[in-house]
GROMACS .gro file of C-alpha atoms in nm:
model
  272
    1UNK     CA    1   4.859   3.271  -1.302
    2UNK     CA    2   5.060   3.427  -1.584
    3UNK     CA    3   5.376   3.632  -1.532
    4UNK     CA    4   5.672   3.776  -1.722
    5UNK     CA    5   6.016   3.648  -1.626
    6UNK     CA    6   6.344   3.711  -1.810
    7UNK     CA    7   6.154   3.772  -2.135
    8UNK     CA    8   5.954   3.449  -2.115
    9UNK     CA    9   5.580   3.428  -2.083
   10UNK     CA   10   5.529   3.157  -1.821
   11UNK     CA   11   5.239   3.014  -1.621
   12UNK     CA   12   5.253   2.860  -1.276
   13UNK     CA   13   5.104   2.517  -1.207
   14UNK     CA   14   5.007   2.305  -0.907
   15UNK     CA   15   5.360   2.165  -0.880
   16UNK     CA   16   5.494   2.515  -0.810
   17UNK     CA   17   5.644   2.494  -1.155
   18UNK     CA   18   5.653   2.713  -1.462
   19UNK     CA   19   5.520   2.642  -1.809
   20UNK     CA   20   5.687   2.817  -2.101
   21UNK     CA   21   5.501   2.826  -2.433
   22UNK     CA   22   5.715   2.917  -2.733
   23UNK     CA   23   5.410   3.048  -2.919
   24UNK     CA   24   5.396   3.331  -2.667
   25UNK     CA   25   5.754   3.456  -2.689
   26UNK     CA   26   5.799   3.827  -2.756
   27UNK     CA   27   6.163   3.810  -2.858
   28UNK     CA   28   6.384   3.654  -3.125
   29UNK     CA   29   6.369   3.294  -3.011
   30UNK     CA   30   6.675   3.165  -3.198
   31UNK     CA   31   6.897   3.453  -3.087
   32UNK     CA   32   6.783   3.509  -2.730
   33UNK     CA   33   6.650   3.180  -2.594
   34UNK     CA   34   6.979   3.023  -2.483
   35UNK     CA   35   7.098   3.334  -2.301
   36UNK     CA   36   6.766   3.416  -2.136
   37UNK     CA   37   6.706   3.056  -2.026
   38UNK     CA   38   7.053   3.037  -1.872
   39UNK     CA   39   6.979   3.356  -1.676
   40UNK     CA   40   6.630   3.253  -1.572
   41UNK     CA   41   6.690   2.901  -1.437
   42UNK     CA   42   6.900   3.006  -1.131
   43UNK     CA   43   6.650   3.280  -1.047
   44UNK     CA   44   6.353   3.044  -1.069
   45UNK     CA   45   6.540   2.790  -0.858
   46UNK     CA   46   6.616   3.054  -0.594
   47UNK     CA   47   6.250   3.159  -0.594
   48UNK     CA   48   6.146   2.804  -0.504
   49UNK     CA   49   6.026   2.694  -0.845
   50UNK     CA   50   6.043   2.315  -0.859
   51UNK     CA   51   5.958   2.218  -1.216
   52UNK     CA   52   5.987   2.369  -1.564
   53UNK     CA   53   5.783   2.278  -1.870
   54UNK     CA   54   5.878   2.401  -2.217
   55UNK     CA   55   5.626   2.354  -2.497
   56UNK     CA   56   5.822   2.386  -2.821
   57UNK     CA   57   5.608   2.441  -3.129
   58UNK     CA   58   5.714   2.317  -3.471
   59UNK     CA   59   5.850   2.651  -3.601
   60UNK     CA   60   6.080   2.673  -3.296
   61UNK     CA   61   6.233   2.324  -3.290
   62UNK     CA   62   6.576   2.487  -3.318
   63UNK     CA   63   6.563   2.542  -2.940
   64UNK     CA   64   6.530   2.171  -2.856
   65UNK     CA   65   6.911   2.127  -2.839
   66UNK     CA   66   6.928   2.441  -2.624
   67UNK     CA   67   6.678   2.296  -2.378
   68UNK     CA   68   6.869   1.969  -2.373
   69UNK     CA   69   7.191   2.155  -2.295
   70UNK     CA   70   7.025   2.311  -1.992
   71UNK     CA   71   6.905   1.977  -1.855
   72UNK     CA   72   6.559   1.945  -2.007
   73UNK     CA   73   6.435   1.604  -2.119
   74UNK     CA   74   6.146   1.498  -2.343
   75UNK     CA   75   5.808   1.445  -2.178
   76UNK     CA   76   5.595   1.384  -2.485
   77UNK     CA   77   5.531   1.490  -2.842
   78UNK     CA   78   5.210   1.559  -3.030
   79UNK     CA   79   5.145   1.686  -3.384
   80UNK     CA   80   5.278   2.041  -3.390
   81UNK     CA   81   5.482   2.046  -3.070
   82UNK     CA   82   5.714   1.868  -2.828
   83UNK     CA   83   5.705   1.918  -2.450
   84UNK     CA   84   6.027   1.910  -2.244
   85UNK     CA   85   6.063   1.927  -1.865
   86UNK     CA   86   6.329   1.998  -1.605
   87UNK     CA   87   6.315   1.926  -1.229
   88UNK     CA   88   6.505   2.190  -1.032
   89UNK     CA   89   6.551   2.068  -0.668
   90UNK     CA   90   6.884   1.888  -0.631
   91UNK     CA   91   6.786   1.670  -0.335
   92UNK     CA   92   6.425   1.585  -0.421
   93UNK     CA   93   6.289   1.307  -0.637
   94UNK     CA   94   6.141   1.431  -0.965
   95UNK     CA   95   5.767   1.467  -0.902
   96UNK     CA   96   5.665   1.594  -1.245
   97UNK     CA   97   5.409   1.349  -1.388
   98UNK     CA   98   5.499   1.154  -1.698
   99UNK     CA   99   5.275   1.180  -2.000
  100UNK     CA  100   4.969   0.956  -2.048
  101UNK     CA  101   5.079   0.592  -2.037
  102UNK     CA  102   4.750   0.409  -2.092
  103UNK     CA  103   4.553   0.320  -2.405
  104UNK     CA  104   4.174   0.292  -2.389
  105UNK     CA  105   4.004   0.045  -2.621
  106UNK     CA  106   3.630  -0.020  -2.643
  107UNK     CA  107   3.442  -0.306  -2.809
  108UNK     CA  108   3.072  -0.355  -2.874
  109UNK     CA  109   2.900  -0.679  -2.770
  110UNK     CA  110   2.608  -0.608  -3.003
  111UNK     CA  111   2.297  -0.826  -3.004
  112UNK     CA  112   2.004  -0.810  -3.246
  113UNK     CA  113   1.641  -0.890  -3.163
  114UNK     CA  114   1.708  -1.259  -3.235
  115UNK     CA  115   1.982  -1.273  -2.972
  116UNK     CA  116   2.254  -1.303  -3.236
  117UNK     CA  117   2.597  -1.148  -3.181
  118UNK     CA  118   2.769  -0.911  -3.424
  119UNK     CA  119   3.125  -1.032  -3.498
  120UNK     CA  120   3.402  -0.936  -3.738
  121UNK     CA  121   3.717  -1.071  -3.897
  122UNK     CA  122   3.988  -0.811  -3.932
  123UNK     CA  123   4.161  -0.760  -4.265
  124UNK     CA  124   4.496  -0.731  -4.088
  125UNK     CA  125   4.550  -0.948  -3.782
  126UNK     CA  126   4.849  -1.063  -3.580
  127UNK     CA  127   4.670  -1.400  -3.547
  128UNK     CA  128   4.702  -1.603  -3.868
  129UNK     CA  129   4.364  -1.774  -3.828
  130UNK     CA  130   4.192  -1.433  -3.806
  131UNK     CA  131   3.940  -1.546  -3.542
  132UNK     CA  132   3.597  -1.388  -3.516
  133UNK     CA  133   3.601  -1.105  -3.264
  134UNK     CA  134   3.402  -0.806  -3.146
  135UNK     CA  135   3.400  -0.476  -3.338
  136UNK     CA  136   3.583  -0.199  -3.158
  137UNK     CA  137   3.887   0.024  -3.138
  138UNK     CA  138   4.064   0.301  -2.949
  139UNK     CA  139   3.873   0.588  -2.790
  140UNK     CA  140   3.919   0.932  -2.941
  141UNK     CA  141   4.001   1.229  -2.718
  142UNK     CA  142   3.698   1.339  -2.518
  143UNK     CA  143   3.486   1.030  -2.586
  144UNK     CA  144   3.290   0.837  -2.323
  145UNK     CA  145   3.284   0.459  -2.343
  146UNK     CA  146   2.938   0.458  -2.497
  147UNK     CA  147   3.037   0.710  -2.763
  148UNK     CA  148   3.343   0.509  -2.863
  149UNK     CA  149   3.145   0.185  -2.877
  150UNK     CA  150   2.875   0.337  -3.100
  151UNK     CA  151   3.127   0.500  -3.332
  152UNK     CA  152   3.350   0.195  -3.372
  153UNK     CA  153   3.059  -0.043  -3.432
  154UNK     CA  154   2.917   0.193  -3.693
  155UNK     CA  155   3.253   0.250  -3.865
  156UNK     CA  156   3.348  -0.118  -3.885
  157UNK     CA  157   3.011  -0.283  -3.951
  158UNK     CA  158   2.763  -0.015  -4.057
  159UNK     CA  159   2.534  -0.118  -3.769
  160UNK     CA  160   2.372   0.146  -3.550
  161UNK     CA  161   2.364   0.033  -3.187
  162UNK     CA  162   2.283   0.180  -2.847
  163UNK     CA  163   2.482   0.136  -2.528
  164UNK     CA  164   2.325  -0.080  -2.254
  165UNK     CA  165   2.601  -0.137  -1.998
  166UNK     CA  166   2.963  -0.236  -1.948
  167UNK     CA  167   2.992  -0.613  -1.971
  168UNK     CA  168   3.356  -0.660  -1.872
  169UNK     CA  169   3.695  -0.494  -1.897
  170UNK     CA  170   4.057  -0.603  -1.922
  171UNK     CA  171   4.374  -0.428  -1.809
  172UNK     CA  172   4.704  -0.541  -1.959
  173UNK     CA  173   5.058  -0.406  -1.956
  174UNK     CA  174   5.350  -0.378  -2.198
  175UNK     CA  175   5.118  -0.294  -2.485
  176UNK     CA  176   5.214  -0.057  -2.768
  177UNK     CA  177   5.522   0.155  -2.693
  178UNK     CA  178   5.541  -0.005  -2.348
  179UNK     CA  179   5.210   0.148  -2.238
  180UNK     CA  180   4.931  -0.030  -2.052
  181UNK     CA  181   4.594  -0.094  -2.213
  182UNK     CA  182   4.236  -0.079  -2.087
  183UNK     CA  183   3.981  -0.270  -2.297
  184UNK     CA  184   3.611  -0.225  -2.217
  185UNK     CA  185   3.345  -0.453  -2.362
  186UNK     CA  186   3.008  -0.280  -2.385
  187UNK     CA  187   2.678  -0.464  -2.408
  188UNK     CA  188   2.479  -0.301  -2.688
  189UNK     CA  189   2.141  -0.331  -2.857
  190UNK     CA  190   2.134  -0.325  -3.237
  191UNK     CA  191   1.908  -0.058  -3.387
  192UNK     CA  192   1.971  -0.173  -3.746
  193UNK     CA  193   2.059  -0.515  -3.888
  194UNK     CA  194   2.193  -0.461  -4.241
  195UNK     CA  195   2.570  -0.507  -4.236
  196UNK     CA  196   2.791  -0.277  -4.444
  197UNK     CA  197   3.141  -0.354  -4.324
  198UNK     CA  198   3.442  -0.129  -4.379
  199UNK     CA  199   3.652  -0.293  -4.655
  200UNK     CA  200   3.967  -0.106  -4.551
  201UNK     CA  201   3.971  -0.266  -4.204
  202UNK     CA  202   3.733  -0.562  -4.204
  203UNK     CA  203   3.740  -0.884  -4.410
  204UNK     CA  204   3.407  -1.026  -4.295
  205UNK     CA  205   3.122  -0.940  -4.062
  206UNK     CA  206   2.819  -1.145  -3.962
  207UNK     CA  207   2.551  -1.220  -3.704
  208UNK     CA  208   2.604  -1.544  -3.513
  209UNK     CA  209   2.430  -1.721  -3.227
  210UNK     CA  210   2.610  -1.718  -2.893
  211UNK     CA  211   2.608  -2.100  -2.897
  212UNK     CA  212   2.783  -2.117  -3.235
  213UNK     CA  213   3.025  -1.842  -3.134
  214UNK     CA  214   3.130  -2.032  -2.822
  215UNK     CA  215   3.169  -2.348  -3.028
  216UNK     CA  216   3.425  -2.188  -3.261
  217UNK     CA  217   3.758  -2.368  -3.195
  218UNK     CA  218   3.957  -2.062  -3.309
  219UNK     CA  219   3.792  -1.827  -3.062
  220UNK     CA  220   4.040  -1.655  -2.831
  221UNK     CA  221   4.010  -1.726  -2.459
  222UNK     CA  222   3.933  -1.360  -2.389
  223UNK     CA  223   3.642  -1.347  -2.634
  224UNK     CA  224   3.513  -1.680  -2.506
  225UNK     CA  225   3.521  -1.534  -2.155
  226UNK     CA  226   3.335  -1.218  -2.264
  227UNK     CA  227   3.058  -1.429  -2.419
  228UNK     CA  228   3.032  -1.633  -2.101
  229UNK     CA  229   3.013  -1.310  -1.900
  230UNK     CA  230   2.710  -1.214  -2.107
  231UNK     CA  231   2.537  -1.543  -2.033
  232UNK     CA  232   2.610  -1.501  -1.661
  233UNK     CA  233   2.485  -1.142  -1.670
  234UNK     CA  234   2.158  -1.255  -1.823
  235UNK     CA  235   2.104  -1.491  -1.531
  236UNK     CA  236   2.191  -1.242  -1.256
  237UNK     CA  237   2.041  -0.930  -1.412
  238UNK     CA  238   2.321  -0.716  -1.267
  239UNK     CA  239   2.487  -0.455  -1.489
  240UNK     CA  240   2.781  -0.217  -1.474
  241UNK     CA  241   2.609   0.107  -1.565
  242UNK     CA  242   2.699   0.477  -1.549
  243UNK     CA  243   2.548   0.745  -1.331
  244UNK     CA  244   2.611   1.115  -1.392
  245UNK     CA  245   2.771   1.264  -1.080
  246UNK     CA  246   2.856   1.630  -1.023
  247UNK     CA  247   3.224   1.723  -1.008
  248UNK     CA  248   3.366   1.881  -0.694
  249UNK     CA  249   3.319   2.233  -0.832
  250UNK     CA  250   2.977   2.165  -0.990
  251UNK     CA  251   3.107   2.283  -1.329
  252UNK     CA  252   3.080   1.947  -1.502
  253UNK     CA  253   2.953   1.594  -1.452
  254UNK     CA  254   3.130   1.261  -1.467
  255UNK     CA  255   3.016   0.912  -1.560
  256UNK     CA  256   3.068   0.686  -1.259
  257UNK     CA  257   3.020   0.317  -1.335
  258UNK     CA  258   2.882   0.089  -1.064
  259UNK     CA  259   2.731  -0.257  -1.038
  260UNK     CA  260   2.353  -0.214  -1.042
  261UNK     CA  261   2.077  -0.469  -0.994
  262UNK     CA  262   1.742  -0.452  -1.176
  263UNK     CA  263   1.567  -0.316  -0.865
  264UNK     CA  264   1.838  -0.063  -0.779
  265UNK     CA  265   1.771   0.304  -0.845
  266UNK     CA  266   2.050   0.537  -0.943
  267UNK     CA  267   2.161   0.776  -0.671
  268UNK     CA  268   2.108   1.148  -0.737
  269UNK     CA  269   2.404   1.354  -0.845
  270UNK     CA  270   2.622   1.456  -0.552
  271UNK     CA  271   2.950   1.631  -0.483
  272UNK     CA  272   3.250   1.399  -0.500
   0.00000   0.00000   0.00000
């Protein structure tokens, strides 16, 4: 719901809060913002508003100190804007959610028709020995796991590959900027075999047998474990595969990943 209040254009949210977007202001932001904000906060508080969000776009960064003066703190920043928040109740814990605190990485465990694994050596690595590893990288906004895996494998190695299933995943903490990190390893089938690696990111790229890969003394324990997971998966036949399930409002569908056996049929889409 959108409403006018003290010269601001604000929108309510599920936290009974108000979002203020500086792109929508209909007044002189440098001259009027401090005064109007000071007038509005007590009124919003009296009306039962619990949280305030201010999205400050790049041309209006002069109001950041004003927001800080009135008790706002940084929530996050993206190219073109910074978002600041303020929790109004004096005797309630701040319930406004922090910004995204998880990275999502995806790697491709790509096999060709000979059962050989596609591996890379990064041009820049924190490990001096630059061990062979799986091609992969961070998911872009709006990408499914399969999309990220295909894109990263193609960008780093030139190989076209199709998603088969999730092989394994890792969750670690205290990653970049103190965030946590999800890392999904996707089993993939190579559709092409001619390697054309990215020289800006990758030093070397090759096909290697699983046996030789596991025999590499410089292999990290995580990558050794992922290769062993593949061998175990081949014996059991079970996969972690997605099924499209309707959202609660039927307006979209979500990929829900479950352990599936070769004889198991996917359930029809249902309301979740």
